[in-house]
PDB file of C-alpha atoms in Angstrom:
ATOM      1  CA  ASN R   1     -32.055 -53.380 -15.269  1.00  0.00           C
ATOM      2  CA  ALA R   2     -31.294 -53.305 -18.997  1.00  0.00           C
ATOM      3  CA  GLY R   3     -30.106 -49.662 -18.931  1.00  0.00           C
ATOM      4  CA  VAL R   4     -30.387 -48.139 -22.410  1.00  0.00           C
ATOM      5  CA  THR R   5     -31.425 -50.423 -25.253  1.00  0.00           C
ATOM      6  CA  GLN R   6     -31.373 -49.677 -28.966  1.00  0.00           C
ATOM      7  CA  THR R   7     -32.788 -51.464 -31.984  1.00  0.00           C
ATOM      8  CA  PRO R   8     -31.709 -52.431 -34.537  1.00  0.00           C
ATOM      9  CA  LYS R   9     -27.998 -53.099 -33.991  1.00  0.00           C
ATOM     10  CA  PHE R  10     -27.194 -52.984 -37.702  1.00  0.00           C
ATOM     11  CA  GLN R  11     -29.085 -51.616 -40.713  1.00  0.00           C
ATOM     12  CA  VAL R  12     -28.380 -51.135 -44.407  1.00  0.00           C
ATOM     13  CA  LEU R  13     -30.600 -48.741 -46.337  1.00  0.00           C
ATOM     14  CA  LYS R  14     -30.768 -47.530 -49.893  1.00  0.00           C
ATOM     15  CA  THR R  15     -30.744 -43.805 -50.587  1.00  0.00           C
ATOM     16  CA  GLY R  16     -34.240 -42.397 -50.142  1.00  0.00           C
ATOM     17  CA  GLN R  17     -35.525 -45.121 -47.812  1.00  0.00           C
ATOM     18  CA  SER R  18     -36.871 -44.251 -44.397  1.00  0.00           C
ATOM     19  CA  MET R  19     -36.408 -45.895 -41.046  1.00  0.00           C
ATOM     20  CA  THR R  20     -36.853 -45.352 -37.320  1.00  0.00           C
ATOM     21  CA  LEU R  21     -34.210 -46.106 -34.713  1.00  0.00           C
ATOM     22  CA  GLN R  22     -35.712 -47.119 -31.400  1.00  0.00           C
ATOM     23  CA  CYS R  23     -34.322 -46.331 -27.963  1.00  0.00           C
ATOM     24  CA  ALA R  24     -35.634 -47.151 -24.506  1.00  0.00           C
ATOM     25  CA  GLN R  25     -34.293 -46.668 -20.981  1.00  0.00           C
ATOM     26  CA  ASP R  26     -35.489 -48.196 -17.723  1.00  0.00           C
ATOM     27  CA  MET R  27     -33.670 -45.871 -15.313  1.00  0.00           C
ATOM     28  CA  ASN R  28     -36.477 -43.301 -15.007  1.00  0.00           C
ATOM     29  CA  HIS R  29     -34.283 -40.547 -16.451  1.00  0.00           C
ATOM     30  CA  ASN R  30     -35.873 -37.331 -17.677  1.00  0.00           C
ATOM     31  CA  SER R  31     -33.255 -36.448 -20.301  1.00  0.00           C
ATOM     32  CA  MET R  32     -32.542 -38.493 -23.407  1.00  0.00           C
ATOM     33  CA  TYR R  33     -30.202 -37.853 -26.336  1.00  0.00           C
ATOM     34  CA  TRP R  34     -29.362 -39.016 -29.856  1.00  0.00           C
ATOM     35  CA  TYR R  35     -25.771 -38.762 -31.105  1.00  0.00           C
ATOM     36  CA  ARG R  36     -23.992 -39.784 -34.244  1.00  0.00           C
ATOM     37  CA  GLN R  37     -20.368 -40.841 -34.283  1.00  0.00           C
ATOM     38  CA  ASP R  38     -18.182 -40.596 -37.360  1.00  0.00           C
ATOM     39  CA  PRO R  39     -14.454 -41.421 -37.532  1.00  0.00           C
ATOM     40  CA  GLY R  40     -12.371 -38.540 -36.174  1.00  0.00           C
ATOM     41  CA  MET R  41     -15.478 -36.464 -35.382  1.00  0.00           C
ATOM     42  CA  GLY R  42     -16.279 -37.548 -31.860  1.00  0.00           C
ATOM     43  CA  LEU R  43     -19.914 -37.611 -30.784  1.00  0.00           C
ATOM     44  CA  ARG R  44     -22.222 -35.020 -32.298  1.00  0.00           C
ATOM     45  CA  LEU R  45     -25.617 -34.317 -30.795  1.00  0.00           C
ATOM     46  CA  ILE R  46     -28.536 -34.695 -33.205  1.00  0.00           C
ATOM     47  CA  TYR R  47     -31.560 -34.082 -30.936  1.00  0.00           C
ATOM     48  CA  TYR R  48     -32.293 -34.241 -27.258  1.00  0.00           C
ATOM     49  CA  SER R  49     -35.271 -34.317 -24.962  1.00  0.00           C
ATOM     50  CA  ALA R  50     -34.980 -32.703 -21.552  1.00  0.00           C
ATOM     51  CA  SER R  51     -38.260 -34.216 -20.390  1.00  0.00           C
ATOM     52  CA  GLU R  52     -41.251 -36.143 -21.652  1.00  0.00           C
ATOM     53  CA  GLY R  53     -43.096 -34.059 -24.246  1.00  0.00           C
ATOM     54  CA  THR R  54     -40.171 -31.797 -25.174  1.00  0.00           C
ATOM     55  CA  THR R  55     -37.527 -32.118 -27.876  1.00  0.00           C
ATOM     56  CA  ASP R  56     -34.784 -29.756 -29.040  1.00  0.00           C
ATOM     57  CA  LYS R  57     -32.317 -29.630 -31.886  1.00  0.00           C
ATOM     58  CA  GLY R  58     -28.686 -30.382 -31.268  1.00  0.00           C
ATOM     59  CA  GLU R  59     -25.649 -29.687 -33.385  1.00  0.00           C
ATOM     60  CA  VAL R  60     -26.601 -31.720 -36.506  1.00  0.00           C
ATOM     61  CA  PRO R  61     -30.429 -32.076 -36.719  1.00  0.00           C
ATOM     62  CA  ASN R  62     -30.910 -31.773 -40.493  1.00  0.00           C
ATOM     63  CA  GLY R  63     -32.401 -34.885 -42.076  1.00  0.00           C
ATOM     64  CA  TYR R  64     -33.691 -36.279 -38.770  1.00  0.00           C
ATOM     65  CA  ASN R  65     -36.839 -36.143 -36.672  1.00  0.00           C
ATOM     66  CA  VAL R  66     -37.454 -37.421 -33.169  1.00  0.00           C
ATOM     67  CA  SER R  67     -40.349 -38.455 -30.980  1.00  0.00           C
ATOM     68  CA  ARG R  68     -40.340 -38.680 -27.198  1.00  0.00           C
ATOM     69  CA  LEU R  69     -43.109 -41.235 -26.997  1.00  0.00           C
ATOM     70  CA  ASN R  70     -43.124 -41.399 -23.189  1.00  0.00           C
ATOM     71  CA  LYS R  71     -40.559 -41.123 -20.426  1.00  0.00           C
ATOM     72  CA  ARG R  72     -38.912 -44.406 -21.440  1.00  0.00           C
ATOM     73  CA  GLU R  73     -38.747 -44.128 -25.217  1.00  0.00           C
ATOM     74  CA  PHE R  74     -37.058 -41.715 -27.611  1.00  0.00           C
ATOM     75  CA  SER R  75     -37.021 -42.584 -31.313  1.00  0.00           C
ATOM     76  CA  LEU R  76     -35.014 -41.132 -34.200  1.00  0.00           C
ATOM     77  CA  ARG R  77     -36.437 -41.112 -37.723  1.00  0.00           C
ATOM     78  CA  LEU R  78     -34.680 -40.727 -41.035  1.00  0.00           C
ATOM     79  CA  GLU R  79     -37.362 -39.756 -43.556  1.00  0.00           C
ATOM     80  CA  SER R  80     -35.205 -40.020 -46.694  1.00  0.00           C
ATOM     81  CA  ALA R  81     -31.828 -41.554 -45.979  1.00  0.00           C
ATOM     82  CA  ALA R  82     -28.698 -40.178 -47.637  1.00  0.00           C
ATOM     83  CA  PRO R  83     -25.165 -41.652 -47.827  1.00  0.00           C
ATOM     84  CA  SER R  84     -23.976 -38.798 -45.575  1.00  0.00           C
ATOM     85  CA  GLN R  85     -26.076 -40.345 -42.809  1.00  0.00           C
ATOM     86  CA  THR R  86     -23.920 -43.479 -42.755  1.00  0.00           C
ATOM     87  CA  SER R  87     -22.730 -43.508 -39.161  1.00  0.00           C
ATOM     88  CA  VAL R  88     -22.979 -45.131 -35.780  1.00  0.00           C
ATOM     89  CA  TYR R  89     -25.937 -43.793 -33.808  1.00  0.00           C
ATOM     90  CA  PHE R  90     -25.971 -43.766 -30.024  1.00  0.00           C
ATOM     91  CA  CYS R  91     -28.891 -43.068 -27.764  1.00  0.00           C
ATOM     92  CA  ALA R  92     -28.197 -41.936 -24.211  1.00  0.00           C
ATOM     93  CA  SER R  93     -30.097 -41.017 -21.093  1.00  0.00           C
ATOM     94  CA  ARG R  94     -28.871 -38.901 -18.231  1.00  0.00           C
ATOM     95  CA  ASN R  95     -29.111 -38.542 -14.543  1.00  0.00           C
ATOM     96  CA  TYR R  96     -25.754 -37.411 -13.140  1.00  0.00           C
ATOM     97  CA  GLU R  97     -23.807 -39.086 -15.926  1.00  0.00           C
ATOM     98  CA  GLN R  98     -24.848 -40.148 -19.383  1.00  0.00           C
ATOM     99  CA  PHE R  99     -25.600 -43.807 -20.008  1.00  0.00           C
ATOM    100  CA  PHE R 100     -25.220 -44.898 -23.603  1.00  0.00           C
ATOM    101  CA  GLY R 101     -26.939 -47.641 -25.520  1.00  0.00           C
ATOM    102  CA  PRO R 102     -24.926 -50.166 -27.566  1.00  0.00           C
ATOM    103  CA  GLY R 103     -25.371 -48.218 -30.808  1.00  0.00           C
ATOM    104  CA  THR R 104     -26.884 -48.769 -34.239  1.00  0.00           C
ATOM    105  CA  ARG R 105     -24.488 -49.139 -37.159  1.00  0.00           C
ATOM    106  CA  LEU R 106     -26.254 -47.659 -40.182  1.00  0.00           C
ATOM    107  CA  THR R 107     -25.020 -47.821 -43.771  1.00  0.00           C
ATOM    108  CA  VAL R 108     -26.794 -45.900 -46.531  1.00  0.00           C
ATOM    109  CA  LEU R 109     -25.922 -47.034 -50.037  1.00  0.00           C
TER     110      LEU R 109
ATOM    111  CA  GLY Z   1     -21.133 -22.334 -30.501  1.00  0.00           C
ATOM    112  CA  GLN Z   2     -19.186 -24.100 -27.830  1.00  0.00           C
ATOM    113  CA  GLN Z   3     -16.220 -26.141 -29.045  1.00  0.00           C
ATOM    114  CA  VAL Z   4     -14.246 -28.765 -27.166  1.00  0.00           C
ATOM    115  CA  MET Z   5     -10.960 -29.911 -28.661  1.00  0.00           C
ATOM    116  CA  GLN Z   6      -8.760 -32.767 -27.558  1.00  0.00           C
ATOM    117  CA  ILE Z   7      -5.105 -33.479 -28.282  1.00  0.00           C
ATOM    118  CA  PRO Z   8      -3.573 -35.662 -29.397  1.00  0.00           C
ATOM    119  CA  GLN Z   9      -6.028 -37.349 -31.766  1.00  0.00           C
ATOM    120  CA  TYR Z  10      -4.109 -40.602 -31.520  1.00  0.00           C
ATOM    121  CA  GLN Z  11      -1.302 -41.978 -29.391  1.00  0.00           C
ATOM    122  CA  HIS Z  12       0.519 -45.266 -29.566  1.00  0.00           C
ATOM    123  CA  VAL Z  13       2.526 -46.208 -26.456  1.00  0.00           C
ATOM    124  CA  GLN Z  14       4.543 -49.143 -25.182  1.00  0.00           C
ATOM    125  CA  GLU Z  15       2.885 -50.972 -22.312  1.00  0.00           C
ATOM    126  CA  GLY Z  16       4.166 -49.457 -19.087  1.00  0.00           C
ATOM    127  CA  GLU Z  17       4.614 -45.954 -20.507  1.00  0.00           C
ATOM    128  CA  ASP Z  18       2.506 -43.050 -19.317  1.00  0.00           C
ATOM    129  CA  PHE Z  19      -0.200 -41.366 -21.402  1.00  0.00           C
ATOM    130  CA  THR Z  20      -1.866 -37.955 -21.219  1.00  0.00           C
ATOM    131  CA  THR Z  21      -4.748 -36.448 -23.172  1.00  0.00           C
ATOM    132  CA  TYR Z  22      -5.663 -32.780 -23.014  1.00  0.00           C
ATOM    133  CA  CYS Z  23      -9.068 -31.187 -23.415  1.00  0.00           C
ATOM    134  CA  ASN Z  24      -9.663 -27.493 -24.185  1.00  0.00           C
ATOM    135  CA  SER Z  25     -12.972 -25.648 -24.284  1.00  0.00           C
ATOM    136  CA  SER Z  26     -13.676 -22.372 -26.072  1.00  0.00           C
ATOM    137  CA  THR Z  27     -15.920 -21.344 -23.153  1.00  0.00           C
ATOM    138  CA  THR Z  28     -15.853 -21.642 -19.368  1.00  0.00           C
ATOM    139  CA  LEU Z  29     -17.442 -24.857 -18.181  1.00  0.00           C
ATOM    140  CA  SER Z  30     -19.691 -25.643 -15.244  1.00  0.00           C
ATOM    141  CA  ASN Z  31     -18.317 -29.161 -15.115  1.00  0.00           C
ATOM    142  CA  ILE Z  32     -16.483 -31.658 -17.244  1.00  0.00           C
ATOM    143  CA  GLN Z  33     -16.919 -35.386 -17.611  1.00  0.00           C
ATOM    144  CA  TRP Z  34     -14.650 -38.065 -19.032  1.00  0.00           C
ATOM    145  CA  TYR Z  35     -15.752 -41.167 -20.923  1.00  0.00           C
ATOM    146  CA  LYS Z  36     -13.947 -44.216 -22.288  1.00  0.00           C
ATOM    147  CA  GLN Z  37     -15.035 -46.089 -25.397  1.00  0.00           C
ATOM    148  CA  ARG Z  38     -13.521 -49.490 -26.089  1.00  0.00           C
ATOM    149  CA  PRO Z  39     -13.156 -50.489 -29.773  1.00  0.00           C
ATOM    150  CA  GLY Z  40     -16.583 -51.465 -31.092  1.00  0.00           C
ATOM    151  CA  GLY Z  41     -18.269 -50.400 -27.867  1.00  0.00           C
ATOM    152  CA  HIS Z  42     -20.164 -47.451 -26.491  1.00  0.00           C
ATOM    153  CA  PRO Z  43     -18.886 -44.591 -24.305  1.00  0.00           C
ATOM    154  CA  VAL Z  44     -18.803 -45.358 -20.602  1.00  0.00           C
ATOM    155  CA  PHE Z  45     -18.673 -42.687 -17.904  1.00  0.00           C
ATOM    156  CA  LEU Z  46     -15.429 -42.429 -15.926  1.00  0.00           C
ATOM    157  CA  ILE Z  47     -15.647 -39.308 -13.775  1.00  0.00           C
ATOM    158  CA  GLN Z  48     -16.989 -35.776 -13.352  1.00  0.00           C
ATOM    159  CA  LEU Z  49     -14.984 -32.732 -12.232  1.00  0.00           C
ATOM    160  CA  VAL Z  50     -16.760 -29.639 -10.945  1.00  0.00           C
ATOM    161  CA  LYS Z  51     -14.413 -27.391  -8.978  1.00  0.00           C
ATOM    162  CA  SER Z  52     -11.693 -25.140 -10.335  1.00  0.00           C
ATOM    163  CA  GLY Z  53      -8.311 -26.869  -9.974  1.00  0.00           C
ATOM    164  CA  GLU Z  54      -9.922 -30.148  -8.925  1.00  0.00           C
ATOM    165  CA  VAL Z  55      -7.831 -33.319  -9.124  1.00  0.00           C
ATOM    166  CA  LYS Z  56      -9.342 -36.801  -8.843  1.00  0.00           C
ATOM    167  CA  LYS Z  57      -7.682 -40.188  -9.018  1.00  0.00           C
ATOM    168  CA  GLN Z  58      -8.990 -43.598  -9.987  1.00  0.00           C
ATOM    169  CA  LYS Z  59      -6.205 -46.152  -9.527  1.00  0.00           C
ATOM    170  CA  ARG Z  60      -3.735 -45.353 -12.351  1.00  0.00           C
ATOM    171  CA  LEU Z  61      -5.910 -42.579 -13.836  1.00  0.00           C
ATOM    172  CA  THR Z  62      -5.553 -38.942 -12.719  1.00  0.00           C
ATOM    173  CA  PHE Z  63      -8.042 -36.311 -13.851  1.00  0.00           C
ATOM    174  CA  GLN Z  64      -7.510 -32.582 -13.526  1.00  0.00           C
ATOM    175  CA  PHE Z  65      -9.767 -29.564 -14.096  1.00  0.00           C
ATOM    176  CA  GLY Z  66      -8.000 -26.312 -14.898  1.00  0.00           C
ATOM    177  CA  GLU Z  67      -8.105 -23.236 -12.676  1.00  0.00           C
ATOM    178  CA  ALA Z  68     -10.043 -21.286 -15.314  1.00  0.00           C
ATOM    179  CA  LYS Z  69     -12.429 -24.230 -15.863  1.00  0.00           C
ATOM    180  CA  LYS Z  70     -11.697 -24.217 -19.575  1.00  0.00           C
ATOM    181  CA  ASN Z  71      -9.332 -27.160 -19.788  1.00  0.00           C
ATOM    182  CA  SER Z  72      -8.857 -30.600 -18.373  1.00  0.00           C
ATOM    183  CA  SER Z  73      -6.477 -33.522 -18.618  1.00  0.00           C
ATOM    184  CA  LEU Z  74      -6.457 -37.263 -18.112  1.00  0.00           C
ATOM    185  CA  HIS Z  75      -3.165 -38.947 -17.229  1.00  0.00           C
ATOM    186  CA  ILE Z  76      -2.686 -42.700 -17.159  1.00  0.00           C
ATOM    187  CA  THR Z  77       0.345 -44.027 -15.319  1.00  0.00           C
ATOM    188  CA  ALA Z  78       2.008 -47.228 -16.551  1.00  0.00           C
ATOM    189  CA  THR Z  79      -0.455 -48.068 -19.300  1.00  0.00           C
ATOM    190  CA  GLN Z  80      -1.807 -51.571 -19.704  1.00  0.00           C
ATOM    191  CA  THR Z  81      -3.391 -53.255 -22.731  1.00  0.00           C
ATOM    192  CA  THR Z  82      -6.746 -52.934 -20.991  1.00  0.00           C
ATOM    193  CA  ASP Z  83      -6.430 -49.133 -21.322  1.00  0.00           C
ATOM    194  CA  VAL Z  84      -6.869 -49.347 -25.109  1.00  0.00           C
ATOM    195  CA  GLY Z  85      -9.761 -47.264 -26.411  1.00  0.00           C
ATOM    196  CA  THR Z  86     -10.848 -43.722 -27.141  1.00  0.00           C
ATOM    197  CA  TYR Z  87     -11.072 -41.227 -24.308  1.00  0.00           C
ATOM    198  CA  PHE Z  88     -13.559 -38.380 -24.585  1.00  0.00           C
ATOM    199  CA  CYS Z  89     -13.986 -35.323 -22.466  1.00  0.00           C
ATOM    200  CA  ALA Z  90     -17.406 -33.686 -22.401  1.00  0.00           C
ATOM    201  CA  GLY Z  91     -18.189 -30.255 -21.029  1.00  0.00           C
ATOM    202  CA  ARG Z  92     -21.302 -28.514 -19.836  1.00  0.00           C
ATOM    203  CA  LYS Z  93     -21.676 -24.705 -19.726  1.00  0.00           C
ATOM    204  CA  SER Z  94     -24.274 -24.818 -16.968  1.00  0.00           C
ATOM    205  CA  SER Z  95     -25.692 -27.543 -14.773  1.00  0.00           C
ATOM    206  CA  GLY Z  96     -28.826 -28.077 -16.843  1.00  0.00           C
ATOM    207  CA  ASP Z  97     -27.183 -27.743 -20.228  1.00  0.00           C
ATOM    208  CA  LYS Z  98     -26.408 -30.496 -22.693  1.00  0.00           C
ATOM    209  CA  LEU Z  99     -22.927 -31.990 -22.929  1.00  0.00           C
ATOM    210  CA  THR Z 100     -20.555 -31.051 -25.715  1.00  0.00           C
ATOM    211  CA  PHE Z 101     -18.153 -33.883 -26.452  1.00  0.00           C
ATOM    212  CA  GLY Z 102     -14.537 -33.433 -27.394  1.00  0.00           C
ATOM    213  CA  THR Z 103     -13.089 -34.997 -30.504  1.00  0.00           C
ATOM    214  CA  GLY Z 104     -11.526 -37.853 -28.543  1.00  0.00           C
ATOM    215  CA  THR Z 105      -8.042 -39.325 -28.165  1.00  0.00           C
ATOM    216  CA  ARG Z 106      -7.501 -42.860 -29.357  1.00  0.00           C
ATOM    217  CA  LEU Z 107      -4.971 -44.807 -27.291  1.00  0.00           C
ATOM    218  CA  ALA Z 108      -3.191 -47.876 -28.623  1.00  0.00           C
ATOM    219  CA  VAL Z 109      -0.887 -49.905 -26.342  1.00  0.00           C
ATOM    220  CA  ARG Z 110       1.881 -52.188 -27.606  1.00  0.00           C
ATOM    221  CA  PRO Z 111       2.268 -55.236 -25.340  1.00  0.00           C
TER     222      PRO Z 111
END
C-alpha cells in the first residue's frame, strides 16, 4: 500500500509555462483534494473531487484546472504558471481522515 | 465563508514545558480533526472530535472540543523534541463537507 503518491517532488518553471501535477491513491477512496501551502497561510483548498467524474472549486481555484481521471487519479494543471503560484502542493484522499501525499515543491521564476 | 483561526502562530518552549494551541471557527462545526506536520513533511492525521465537550487523550496529548462546537484545543504535557512541528486543526460544517484547515501553530522545542 503506497497510500497517496505525487509526482514530481520538485519542479522549477518559468512564468507562462504549463505543467501537470499527478496524484494517485490506492486506498479506494471516493474523495480527493488538492491544497497549496504557503508560509503562514496554512493549507488552502484549490479543487476537490467528491467522487469519480465530479470536481468542485475550493477556496483558491483561479489559475488551476483539475481532472479526475478515474477513482485512483486526480491531476492538477497549471496552464500558464505565475510567480504567485510558487508553493508546496499537497494532494489528499479521504475516508474517515485525510491522507496526504508527500507534496510537490513548485517554484515559478 | 467559513474561517478557522489558530493561536498562537508560533511557540518556542523548553523541553519538559507544556504547550497549548487553540482553534476557533467562525461557524458551528460538525466535527474537528487535528493534524501534525513535521518540518519538510506532510500533514498526518492525529484525531477527530465529534461530540460537544468531548475530550480525548493520546499519551501526552489532550484534545478538547468546545461545548458550542466552535472551538477546540490541543494540549501537550511535558514536551519532547519529537513534538516539533506544525499542528493544524481542521473543521467540517457537516459530515459530507470539505475540511477547512486552520492557520496552524508551529512548535519549536529547546532541548
